[in-house]
Short mmCIF file of C-alpha atoms in Angstrom, two decimals:
data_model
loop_
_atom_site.label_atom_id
_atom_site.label_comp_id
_atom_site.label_asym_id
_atom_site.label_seq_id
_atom_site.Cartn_x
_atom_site.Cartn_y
_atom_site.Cartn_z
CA UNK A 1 -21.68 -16.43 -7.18
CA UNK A 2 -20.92 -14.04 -4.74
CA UNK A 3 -16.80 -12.74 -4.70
CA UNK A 4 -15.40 -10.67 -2.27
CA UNK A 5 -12.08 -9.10 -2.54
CA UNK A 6 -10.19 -7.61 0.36
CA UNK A 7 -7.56 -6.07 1.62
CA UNK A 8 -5.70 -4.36 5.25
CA UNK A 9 -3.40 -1.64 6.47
CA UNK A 10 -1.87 -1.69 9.38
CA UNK A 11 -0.94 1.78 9.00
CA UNK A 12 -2.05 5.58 9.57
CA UNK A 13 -3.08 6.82 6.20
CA UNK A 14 -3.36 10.60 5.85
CA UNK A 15 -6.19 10.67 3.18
CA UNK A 16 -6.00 14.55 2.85
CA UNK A 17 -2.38 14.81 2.07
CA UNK A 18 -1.35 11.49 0.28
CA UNK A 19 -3.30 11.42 -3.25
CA UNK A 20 -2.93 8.11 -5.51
CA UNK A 21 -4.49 8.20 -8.46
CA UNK A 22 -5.07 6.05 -11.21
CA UNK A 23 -6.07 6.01 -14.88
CA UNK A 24 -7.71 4.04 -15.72
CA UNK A 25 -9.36 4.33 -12.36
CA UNK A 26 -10.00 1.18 -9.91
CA UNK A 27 -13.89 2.69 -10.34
CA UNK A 28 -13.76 2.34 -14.13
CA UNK A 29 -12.35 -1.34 -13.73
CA UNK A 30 -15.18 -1.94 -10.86
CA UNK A 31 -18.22 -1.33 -13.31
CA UNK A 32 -16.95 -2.90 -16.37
CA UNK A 33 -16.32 -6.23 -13.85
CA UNK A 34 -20.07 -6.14 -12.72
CA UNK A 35 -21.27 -5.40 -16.50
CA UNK A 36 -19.05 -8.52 -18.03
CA UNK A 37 -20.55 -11.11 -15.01
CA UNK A 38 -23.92 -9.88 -14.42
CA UNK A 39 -24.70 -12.97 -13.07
CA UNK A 40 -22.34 -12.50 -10.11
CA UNK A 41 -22.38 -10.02 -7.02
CA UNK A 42 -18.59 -8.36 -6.16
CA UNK A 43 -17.84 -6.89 -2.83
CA UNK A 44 -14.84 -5.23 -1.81
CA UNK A 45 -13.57 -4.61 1.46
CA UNK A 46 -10.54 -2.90 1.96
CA UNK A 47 -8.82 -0.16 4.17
CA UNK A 48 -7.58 3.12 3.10
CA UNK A 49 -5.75 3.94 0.75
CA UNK A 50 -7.05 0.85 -0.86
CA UNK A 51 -4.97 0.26 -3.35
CA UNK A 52 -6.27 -1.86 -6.16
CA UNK A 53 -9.55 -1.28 -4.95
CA UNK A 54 -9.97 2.17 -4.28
CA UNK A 55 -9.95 6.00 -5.68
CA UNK A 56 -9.13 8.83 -3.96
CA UNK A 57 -12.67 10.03 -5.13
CA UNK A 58 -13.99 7.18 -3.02
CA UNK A 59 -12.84 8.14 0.43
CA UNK A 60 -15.84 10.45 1.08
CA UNK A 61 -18.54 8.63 -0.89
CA UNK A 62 -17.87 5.11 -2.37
CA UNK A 63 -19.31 5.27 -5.82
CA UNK A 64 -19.91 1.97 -6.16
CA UNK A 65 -22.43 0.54 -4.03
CA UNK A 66 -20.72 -2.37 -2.90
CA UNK A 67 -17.35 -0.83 -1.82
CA UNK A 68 -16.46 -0.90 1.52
CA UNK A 69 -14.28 0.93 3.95
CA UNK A 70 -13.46 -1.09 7.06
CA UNK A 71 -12.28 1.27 10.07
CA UNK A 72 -11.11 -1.02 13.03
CA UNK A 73 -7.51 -2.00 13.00
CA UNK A 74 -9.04 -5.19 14.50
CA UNK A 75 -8.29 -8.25 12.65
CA UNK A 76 -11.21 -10.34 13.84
CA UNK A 77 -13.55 -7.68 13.66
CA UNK A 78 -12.24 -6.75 9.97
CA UNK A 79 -12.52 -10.72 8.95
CA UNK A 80 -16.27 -10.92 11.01
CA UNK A 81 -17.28 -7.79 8.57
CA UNK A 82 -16.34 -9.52 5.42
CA UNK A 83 -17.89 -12.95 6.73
CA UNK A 84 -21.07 -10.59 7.38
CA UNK A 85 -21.67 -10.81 3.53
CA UNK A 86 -21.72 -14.69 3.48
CA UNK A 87 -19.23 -14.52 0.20
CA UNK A 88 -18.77 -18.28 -1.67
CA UNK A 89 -15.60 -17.30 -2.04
CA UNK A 90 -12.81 -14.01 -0.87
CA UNK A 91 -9.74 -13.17 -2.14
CA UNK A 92 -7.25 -11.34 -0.72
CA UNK A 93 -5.73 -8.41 -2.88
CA UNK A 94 -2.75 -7.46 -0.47
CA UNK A 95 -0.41 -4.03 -0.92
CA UNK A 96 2.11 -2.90 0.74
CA UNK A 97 2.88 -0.25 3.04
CA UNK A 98 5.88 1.55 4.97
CA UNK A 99 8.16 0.49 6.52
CA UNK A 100 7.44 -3.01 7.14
CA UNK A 101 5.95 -5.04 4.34
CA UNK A 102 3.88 -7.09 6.18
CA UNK A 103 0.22 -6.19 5.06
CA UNK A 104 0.14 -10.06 3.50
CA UNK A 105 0.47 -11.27 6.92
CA UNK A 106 -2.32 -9.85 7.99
CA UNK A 107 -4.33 -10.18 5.09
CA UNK A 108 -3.58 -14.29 6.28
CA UNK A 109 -4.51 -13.97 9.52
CA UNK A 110 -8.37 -12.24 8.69
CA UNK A 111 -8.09 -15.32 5.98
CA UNK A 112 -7.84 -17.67 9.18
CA UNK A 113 -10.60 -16.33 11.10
CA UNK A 114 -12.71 -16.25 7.77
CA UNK A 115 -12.05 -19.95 7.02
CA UNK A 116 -12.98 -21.01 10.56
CA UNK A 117 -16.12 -19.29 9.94
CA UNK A 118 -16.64 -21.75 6.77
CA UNK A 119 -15.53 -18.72 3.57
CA UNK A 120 -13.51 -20.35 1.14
CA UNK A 121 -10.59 -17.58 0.95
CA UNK A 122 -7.81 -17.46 -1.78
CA UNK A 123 -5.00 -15.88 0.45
CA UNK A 124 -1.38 -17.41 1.59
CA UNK A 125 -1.02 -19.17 5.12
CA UNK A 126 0.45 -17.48 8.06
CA UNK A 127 3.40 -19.72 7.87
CA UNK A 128 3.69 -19.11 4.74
CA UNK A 129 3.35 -14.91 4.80
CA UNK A 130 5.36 -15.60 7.27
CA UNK A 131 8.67 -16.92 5.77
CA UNK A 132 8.27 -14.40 3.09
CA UNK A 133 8.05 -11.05 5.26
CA UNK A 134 11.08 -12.09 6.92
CA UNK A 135 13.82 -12.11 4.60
CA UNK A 136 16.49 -14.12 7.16
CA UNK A 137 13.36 -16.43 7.16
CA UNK A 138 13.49 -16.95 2.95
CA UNK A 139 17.13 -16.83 2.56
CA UNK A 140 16.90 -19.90 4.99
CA UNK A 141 14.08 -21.37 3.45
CA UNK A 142 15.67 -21.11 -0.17
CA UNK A 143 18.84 -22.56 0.88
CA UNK A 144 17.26 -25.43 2.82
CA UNK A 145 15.19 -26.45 -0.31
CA UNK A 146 18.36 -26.28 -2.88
CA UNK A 147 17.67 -23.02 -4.55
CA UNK A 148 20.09 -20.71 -5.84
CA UNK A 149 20.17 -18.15 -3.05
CA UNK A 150 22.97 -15.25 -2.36
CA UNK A 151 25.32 -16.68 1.06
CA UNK A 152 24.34 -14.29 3.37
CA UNK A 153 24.94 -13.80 7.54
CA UNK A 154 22.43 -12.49 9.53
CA UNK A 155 22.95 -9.91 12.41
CA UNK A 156 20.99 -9.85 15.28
CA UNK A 157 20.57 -6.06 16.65
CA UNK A 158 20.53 -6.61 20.34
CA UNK A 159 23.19 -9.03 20.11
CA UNK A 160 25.29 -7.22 18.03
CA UNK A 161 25.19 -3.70 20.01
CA UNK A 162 23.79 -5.17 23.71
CA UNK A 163 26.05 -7.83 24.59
CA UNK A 164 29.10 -5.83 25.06
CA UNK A 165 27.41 -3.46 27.18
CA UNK A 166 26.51 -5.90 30.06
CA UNK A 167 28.99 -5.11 33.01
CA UNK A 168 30.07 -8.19 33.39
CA UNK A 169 30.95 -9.10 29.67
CA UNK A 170 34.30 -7.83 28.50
CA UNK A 171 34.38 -8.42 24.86
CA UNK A 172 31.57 -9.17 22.85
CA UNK A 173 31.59 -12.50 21.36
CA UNK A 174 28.46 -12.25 18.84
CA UNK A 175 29.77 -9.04 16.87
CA UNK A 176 33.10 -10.77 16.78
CA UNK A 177 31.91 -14.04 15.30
CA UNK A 178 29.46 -12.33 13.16
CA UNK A 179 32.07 -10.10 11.75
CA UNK A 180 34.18 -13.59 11.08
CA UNK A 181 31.77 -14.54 9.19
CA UNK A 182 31.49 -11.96 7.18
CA UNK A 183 35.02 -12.25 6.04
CA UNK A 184 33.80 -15.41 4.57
CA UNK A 185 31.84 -14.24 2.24
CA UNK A 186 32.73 -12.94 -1.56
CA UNK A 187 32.81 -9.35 -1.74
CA UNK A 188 30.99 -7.06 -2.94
CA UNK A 189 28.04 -7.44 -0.08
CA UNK A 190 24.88 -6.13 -0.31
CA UNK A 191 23.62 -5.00 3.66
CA UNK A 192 19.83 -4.66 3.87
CA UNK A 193 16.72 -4.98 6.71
CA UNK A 194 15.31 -8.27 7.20
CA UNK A 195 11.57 -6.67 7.63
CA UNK A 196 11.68 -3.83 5.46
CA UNK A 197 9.92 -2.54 2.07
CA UNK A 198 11.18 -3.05 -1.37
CA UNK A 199 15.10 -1.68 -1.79
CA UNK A 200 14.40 1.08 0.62
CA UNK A 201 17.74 1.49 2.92
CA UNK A 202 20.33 -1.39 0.75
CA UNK A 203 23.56 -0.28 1.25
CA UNK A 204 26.06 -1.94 -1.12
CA UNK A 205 29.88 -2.31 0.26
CA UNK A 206 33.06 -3.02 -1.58
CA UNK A 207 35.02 -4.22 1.76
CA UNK A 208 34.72 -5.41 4.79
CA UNK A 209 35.66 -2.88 6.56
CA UNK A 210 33.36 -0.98 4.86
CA UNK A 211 30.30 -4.06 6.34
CA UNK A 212 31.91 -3.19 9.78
CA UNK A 213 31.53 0.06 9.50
CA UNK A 214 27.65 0.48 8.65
CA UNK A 215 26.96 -1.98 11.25
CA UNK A 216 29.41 -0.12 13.91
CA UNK A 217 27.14 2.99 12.88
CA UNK A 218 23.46 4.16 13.60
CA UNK A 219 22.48 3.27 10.54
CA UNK A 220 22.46 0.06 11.62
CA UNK A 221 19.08 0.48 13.43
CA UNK A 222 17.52 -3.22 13.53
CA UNK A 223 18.10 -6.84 12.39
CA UNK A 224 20.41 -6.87 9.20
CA UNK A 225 21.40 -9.55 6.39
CA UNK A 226 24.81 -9.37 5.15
CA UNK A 227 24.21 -11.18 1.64
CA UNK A 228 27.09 -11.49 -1.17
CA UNK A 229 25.94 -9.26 -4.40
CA UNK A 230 25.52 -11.41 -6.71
CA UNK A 231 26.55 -9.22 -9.91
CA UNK A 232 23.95 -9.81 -12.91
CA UNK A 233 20.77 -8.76 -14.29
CA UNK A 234 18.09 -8.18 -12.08
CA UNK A 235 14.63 -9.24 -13.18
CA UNK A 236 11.34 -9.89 -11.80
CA UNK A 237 7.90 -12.40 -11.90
CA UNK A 238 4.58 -12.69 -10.53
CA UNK A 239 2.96 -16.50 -9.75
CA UNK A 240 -0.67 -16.96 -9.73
CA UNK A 241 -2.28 -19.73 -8.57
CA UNK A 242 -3.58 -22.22 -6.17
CA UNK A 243 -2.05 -25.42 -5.26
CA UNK A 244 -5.85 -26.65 -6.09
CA UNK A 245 -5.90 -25.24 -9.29
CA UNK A 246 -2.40 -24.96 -10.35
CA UNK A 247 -0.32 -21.95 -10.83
CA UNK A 248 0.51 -19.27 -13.65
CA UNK A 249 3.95 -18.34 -14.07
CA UNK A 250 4.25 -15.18 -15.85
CA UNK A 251 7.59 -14.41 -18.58
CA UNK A 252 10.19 -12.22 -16.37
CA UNK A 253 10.75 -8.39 -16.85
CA UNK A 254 14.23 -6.79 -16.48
CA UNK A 255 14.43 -4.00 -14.19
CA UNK A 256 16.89 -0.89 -14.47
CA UNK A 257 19.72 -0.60 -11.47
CA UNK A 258 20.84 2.90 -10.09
CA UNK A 259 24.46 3.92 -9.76
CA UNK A 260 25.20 1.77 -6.51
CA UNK A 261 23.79 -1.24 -8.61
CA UNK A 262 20.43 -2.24 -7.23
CA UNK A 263 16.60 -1.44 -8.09
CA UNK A 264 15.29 1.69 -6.69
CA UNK A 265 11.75 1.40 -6.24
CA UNK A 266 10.63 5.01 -7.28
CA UNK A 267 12.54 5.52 -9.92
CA UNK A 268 13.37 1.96 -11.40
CA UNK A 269 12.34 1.05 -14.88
CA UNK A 270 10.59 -2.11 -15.93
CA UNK A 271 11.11 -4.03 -19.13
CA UNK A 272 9.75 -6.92 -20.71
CA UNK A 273 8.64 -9.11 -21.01
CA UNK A 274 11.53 -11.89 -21.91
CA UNK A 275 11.60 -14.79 -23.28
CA UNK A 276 14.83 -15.68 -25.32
CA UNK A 277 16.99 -18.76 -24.74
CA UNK A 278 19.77 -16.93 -23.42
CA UNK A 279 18.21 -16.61 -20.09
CA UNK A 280 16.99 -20.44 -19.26
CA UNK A 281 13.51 -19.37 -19.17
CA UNK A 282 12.34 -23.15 -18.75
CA UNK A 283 14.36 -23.86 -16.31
CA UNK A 284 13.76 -20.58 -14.76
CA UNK A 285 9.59 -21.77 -15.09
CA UNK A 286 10.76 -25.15 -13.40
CA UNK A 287 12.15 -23.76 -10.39
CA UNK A 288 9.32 -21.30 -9.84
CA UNK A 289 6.98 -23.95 -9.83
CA UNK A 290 8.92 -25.51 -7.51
CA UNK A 291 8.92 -22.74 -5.57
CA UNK A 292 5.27 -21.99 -5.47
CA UNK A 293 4.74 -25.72 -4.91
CA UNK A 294 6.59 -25.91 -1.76
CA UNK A 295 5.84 -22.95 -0.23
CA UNK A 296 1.60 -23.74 -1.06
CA UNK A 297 1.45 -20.39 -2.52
CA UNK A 298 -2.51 -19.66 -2.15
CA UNK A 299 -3.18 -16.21 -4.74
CA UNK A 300 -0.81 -13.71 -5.85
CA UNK A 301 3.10 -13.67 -5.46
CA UNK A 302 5.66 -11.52 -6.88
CA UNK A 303 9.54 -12.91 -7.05
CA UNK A 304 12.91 -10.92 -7.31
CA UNK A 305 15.27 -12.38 -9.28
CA UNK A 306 18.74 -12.31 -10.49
CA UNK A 307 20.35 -14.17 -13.71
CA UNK A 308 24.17 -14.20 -13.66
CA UNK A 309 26.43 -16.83 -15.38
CA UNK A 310 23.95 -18.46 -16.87
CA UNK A 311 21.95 -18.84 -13.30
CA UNK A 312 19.18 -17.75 -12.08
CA UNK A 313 19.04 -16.63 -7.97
CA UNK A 314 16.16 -16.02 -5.92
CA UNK A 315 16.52 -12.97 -3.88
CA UNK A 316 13.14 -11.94 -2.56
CA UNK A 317 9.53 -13.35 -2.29
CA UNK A 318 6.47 -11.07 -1.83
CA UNK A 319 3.20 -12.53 -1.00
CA UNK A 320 1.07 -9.81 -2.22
CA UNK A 321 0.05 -7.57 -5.71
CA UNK A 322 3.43 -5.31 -6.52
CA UNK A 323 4.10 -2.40 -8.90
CA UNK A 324 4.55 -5.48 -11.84
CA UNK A 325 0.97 -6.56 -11.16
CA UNK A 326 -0.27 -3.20 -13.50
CA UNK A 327 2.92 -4.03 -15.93
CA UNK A 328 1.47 -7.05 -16.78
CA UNK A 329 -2.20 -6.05 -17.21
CA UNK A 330 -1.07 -3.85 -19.45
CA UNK A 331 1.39 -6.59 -21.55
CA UNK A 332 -2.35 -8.93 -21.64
CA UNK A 333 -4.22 -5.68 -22.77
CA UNK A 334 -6.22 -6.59 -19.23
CA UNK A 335 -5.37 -2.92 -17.62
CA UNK A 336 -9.38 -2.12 -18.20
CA UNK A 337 -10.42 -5.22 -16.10
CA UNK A 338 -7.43 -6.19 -13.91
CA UNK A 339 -10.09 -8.45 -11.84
CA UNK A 340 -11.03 -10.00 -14.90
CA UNK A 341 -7.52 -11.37 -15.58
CA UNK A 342 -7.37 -12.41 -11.36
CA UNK A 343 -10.56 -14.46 -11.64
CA UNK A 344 -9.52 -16.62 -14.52
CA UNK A 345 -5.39 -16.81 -12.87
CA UNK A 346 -7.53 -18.11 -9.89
CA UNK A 347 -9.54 -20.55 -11.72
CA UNK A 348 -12.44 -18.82 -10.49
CA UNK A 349 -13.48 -18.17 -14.13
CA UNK A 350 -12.85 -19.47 -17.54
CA UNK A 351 -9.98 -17.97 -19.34
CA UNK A 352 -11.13 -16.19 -22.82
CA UNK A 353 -8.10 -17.80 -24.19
CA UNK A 354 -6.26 -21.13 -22.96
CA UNK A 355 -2.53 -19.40 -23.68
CA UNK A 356 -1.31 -15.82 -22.38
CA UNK A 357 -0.08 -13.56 -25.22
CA UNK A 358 2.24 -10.73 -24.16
CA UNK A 359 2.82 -7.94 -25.99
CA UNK A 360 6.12 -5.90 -24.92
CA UNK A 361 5.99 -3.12 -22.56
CA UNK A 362 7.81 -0.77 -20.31
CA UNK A 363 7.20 0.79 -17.05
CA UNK A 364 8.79 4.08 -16.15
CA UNK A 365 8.59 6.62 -13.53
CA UNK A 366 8.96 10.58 -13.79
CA UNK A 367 8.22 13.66 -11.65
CA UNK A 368 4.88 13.42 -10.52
CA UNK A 369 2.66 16.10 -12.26
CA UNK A 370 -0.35 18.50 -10.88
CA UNK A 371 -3.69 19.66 -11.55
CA UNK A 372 -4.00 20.59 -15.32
CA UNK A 373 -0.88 19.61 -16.10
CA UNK A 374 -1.79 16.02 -15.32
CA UNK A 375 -5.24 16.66 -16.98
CA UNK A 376 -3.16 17.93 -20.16
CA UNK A 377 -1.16 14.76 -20.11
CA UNK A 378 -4.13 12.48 -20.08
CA UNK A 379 -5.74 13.80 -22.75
CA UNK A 380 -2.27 14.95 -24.93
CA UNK A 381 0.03 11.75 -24.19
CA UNK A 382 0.75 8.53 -26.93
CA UNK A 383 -1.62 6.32 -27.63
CA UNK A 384 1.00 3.82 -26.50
CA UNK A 385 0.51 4.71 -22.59
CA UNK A 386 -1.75 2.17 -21.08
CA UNK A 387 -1.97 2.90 -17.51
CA UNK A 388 -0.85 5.66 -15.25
CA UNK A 389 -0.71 5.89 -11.70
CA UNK A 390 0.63 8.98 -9.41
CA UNK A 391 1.22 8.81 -6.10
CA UNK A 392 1.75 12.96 -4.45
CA UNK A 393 2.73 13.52 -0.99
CA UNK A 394 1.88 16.59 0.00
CA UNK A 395 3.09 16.66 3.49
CA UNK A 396 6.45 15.13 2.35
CA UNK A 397 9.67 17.15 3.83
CA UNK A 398 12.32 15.57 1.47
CA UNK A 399 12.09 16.47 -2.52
CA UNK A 400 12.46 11.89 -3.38
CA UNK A 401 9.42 11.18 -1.13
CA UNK A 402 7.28 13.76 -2.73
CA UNK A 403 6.07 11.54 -4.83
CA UNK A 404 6.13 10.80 -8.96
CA UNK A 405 3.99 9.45 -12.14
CA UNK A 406 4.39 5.77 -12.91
CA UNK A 407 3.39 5.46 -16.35
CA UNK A 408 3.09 2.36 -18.48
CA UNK A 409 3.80 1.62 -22.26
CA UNK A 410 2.86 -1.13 -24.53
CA UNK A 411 2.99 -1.70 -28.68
CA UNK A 412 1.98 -4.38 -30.25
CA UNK A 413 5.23 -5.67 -32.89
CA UNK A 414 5.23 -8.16 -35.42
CA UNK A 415 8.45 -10.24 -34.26
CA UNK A 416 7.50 -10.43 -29.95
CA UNK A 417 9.84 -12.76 -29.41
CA UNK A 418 12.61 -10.30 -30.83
CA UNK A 419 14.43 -8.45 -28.19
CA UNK A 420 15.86 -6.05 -31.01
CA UNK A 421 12.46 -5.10 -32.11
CA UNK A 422 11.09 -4.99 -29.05
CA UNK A 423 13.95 -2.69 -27.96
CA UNK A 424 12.96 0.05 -31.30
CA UNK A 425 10.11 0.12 -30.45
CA UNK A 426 9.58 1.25 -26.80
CA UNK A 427 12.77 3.37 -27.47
CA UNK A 428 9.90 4.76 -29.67
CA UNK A 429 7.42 5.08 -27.87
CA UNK A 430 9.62 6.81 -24.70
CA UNK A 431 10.70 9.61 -27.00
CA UNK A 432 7.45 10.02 -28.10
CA UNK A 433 5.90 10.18 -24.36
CA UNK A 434 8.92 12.61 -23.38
CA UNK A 435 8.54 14.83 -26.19
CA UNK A 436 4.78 15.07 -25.91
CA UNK A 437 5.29 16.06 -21.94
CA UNK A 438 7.68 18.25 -22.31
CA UNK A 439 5.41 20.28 -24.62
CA UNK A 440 3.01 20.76 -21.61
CA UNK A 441 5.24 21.76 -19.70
#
């Protein structure tokens, strides 16, 4: 069989200044794919930086012979490329990228062009990519189809800031009805971009006139959702699957909250994963199938979530790979082969076992770390780290966008389904990492 997996980027990627690197390395992962199905042929196609394809080390010179880098930002041409290797099957591996997340939606439309063309392609519809990039879109689509979704208003820009400045308009009746209903809703609020990445730019308000005020500012800079903050624990999931072939819901993983009480994406910890009755994990499981059912998720999906009161609420959908996608590798003792562990969620190949066993594990994030300090680190650091992956922007002006070291833990205990054991022993294992980096340093 021949398998292609590909991926886009809509975006300029400075290859000289903006270093990812991972251990162990996509390359690594690459050759021990080809030497465990030696019967099969794997392309990849992808676009700089790659990610979950590519090295750094691979810019210049692929190292593996079938690894491509496709330069137009043209989405037909792209999908004509990858049809040019007649694949039985593609599947699309989307990232993400600043500052809109919508690398999934093109990722669909090459899909499209490559399924006119006759390529059977794993990879969400437009519509589908759609409704997810566009969080208005999902709040909308949750609440139509009875899921437990924050109340939320949504702000138009133009409306908001244009309408009063027409001459002939004296008062401006959109910003006063919009600010009506925002009196409605339960404080605290939670104000964030309908088309941007991850938590970047949330701004959490205590009153109203505090919501007035950020949208009265420049801050407010584009479409906005006004959402009620739904006060809980804040967890996350990944679905794999095909309508087809039936989909993989994977146990959730608590992530840490900074001081204004939501997950920051560079320095949030992952946890997991969990599976004790307290949290309604079956009917949790129910409602994502649900979920994936309705929407005819077609790959790889991660979910936000949030349990409060004994309920869990959907508050974001991402139709692509995330930053859990490693976590769980590592959990399934799959971070060696991560394709591996796709082909058989895909029902592309046969799983080597019929049930998923996780072991616990924690993803955290620290100051990124350079040249033989990072080399030190690899060879010095606890048997329990699994994975690591650094991202180092060199050309970056402010200290948080500099980069930092993601690094992932996992230990195999004799009670998993204990969250008190589980909880010793990653505290274990983080004093153990810290101690054993510090002495590098």
């Amino acid at each position: 069989m021949k398998i292609l997996f590909y991926s886009t980027n809509s975006n300029a990627y400075d290859e000289e200044n903006y270093i990812i690197t991972a251990r162990p390395s996509w390359h690594e992962q690459i050759k021990t794919l080809t030497e465990t199905f030696p019967e099969d042929e794997f392309i990849f196609v992808t676009q700089k930086p790659g990610m979950f394809i590519a090295d750094y080390e691979d810019f210049k010179k692929p190292r593996y012979e079938n690894l491509y880098f496709a330069e137009s930002e043209d989405t037909n041409v792209f999908a004509d490329f990858c049809c040019s290797f007649s694949p039985d099957i593609a599947v699309a591996l989307s990232f993400w990228a600043a500052p809109y997340d919508w690398l999934p939606l093109k990722d669909a439309l090459a899909a499209e062009k490559m399924r006119e063309k006759g390529i059977k392609v794993i990879c969400h519809s437009v519509e589908t990519s759609m409704i997810c990039f566009d969080k208005y879109k999902t709040a909308v689509f949750l609440a139509k189809n009875n899921f437990n979704v924050p109340h939320s208003v949504y702000v138009n820009h133009d409306l908001y800031f244009c309408a009063g400045s027409k001459k002939d308009v004296k008062c401006n009746v959109y910003k006063e009805s919009i600010l009506h209903e925002i009196r409605r809703l339960k404080l605290p609020l939670i104000i964030k971009d309908t088309v941007g990445l991850s938590s970047y730019g949330m701004q959490v308000v205590n009153t109203y006139g505090e919501a007035a005020c950020y949208l009265n500012s420049k801050k407010n800079n584009s479409d906005r959702i006004v959402e009620e903050f739904i006060e809980g624990i804040p967890f996350g999931t990944e679905i794999y699957g095909t309508k087809e072939n039936s989909y993989t819901i994977f146990p959730p993983l608590q992530f840490s909250i900074n001081q204004y009480g939501i997950t920051s994406p560079k320095q949030s910890i992952k946890k997991g994963p969990y599976y004790g009755s307290e949290y309604n994990i079956n009917e949790l499981n129910a409602e994502l199938e649900r979920l994936a059912n309705i929407l005819c998720l077609d790959g790889f999906a991660q979910v936000d979530l949030i349990f409060s009161k004994g309920k869990w609420y959907i508050v974001e959908i991402n139709t692509r790979l995330s930053g859990m996608t490693t976590t769980y590798a590592v959990s399934l003792e799959k971070q060696n082969c991560i394709y591996r562990l796709f082909l058989e969620l895909l029902g592309i190949k046969k799983a080597e076992n019929k049930k998923y066993t996780f072991n616990p594990v924690i993803n955290v994030k620290r100051e990124k770390m350079q040249g033989e300090e990072f080399d030190a680190f690899l060879q010095k650091c606890p048997e329990s780290v699994k994975f690591i992956n650094q991202v180092d922007n060199r050309n970056a002006k402010q200290e948080r966008e500099k980069g930092y070291c993601e690094i992932i833990l996992s230990d195999k205990i004799a009670e998993p389904v204990s969250l008190e054991n589980f909880q010793q022993q990653i505290d274990k294992s983080i004093n153990a990492l810290f101690s054993d980096a510090d002495s590098l340093n």
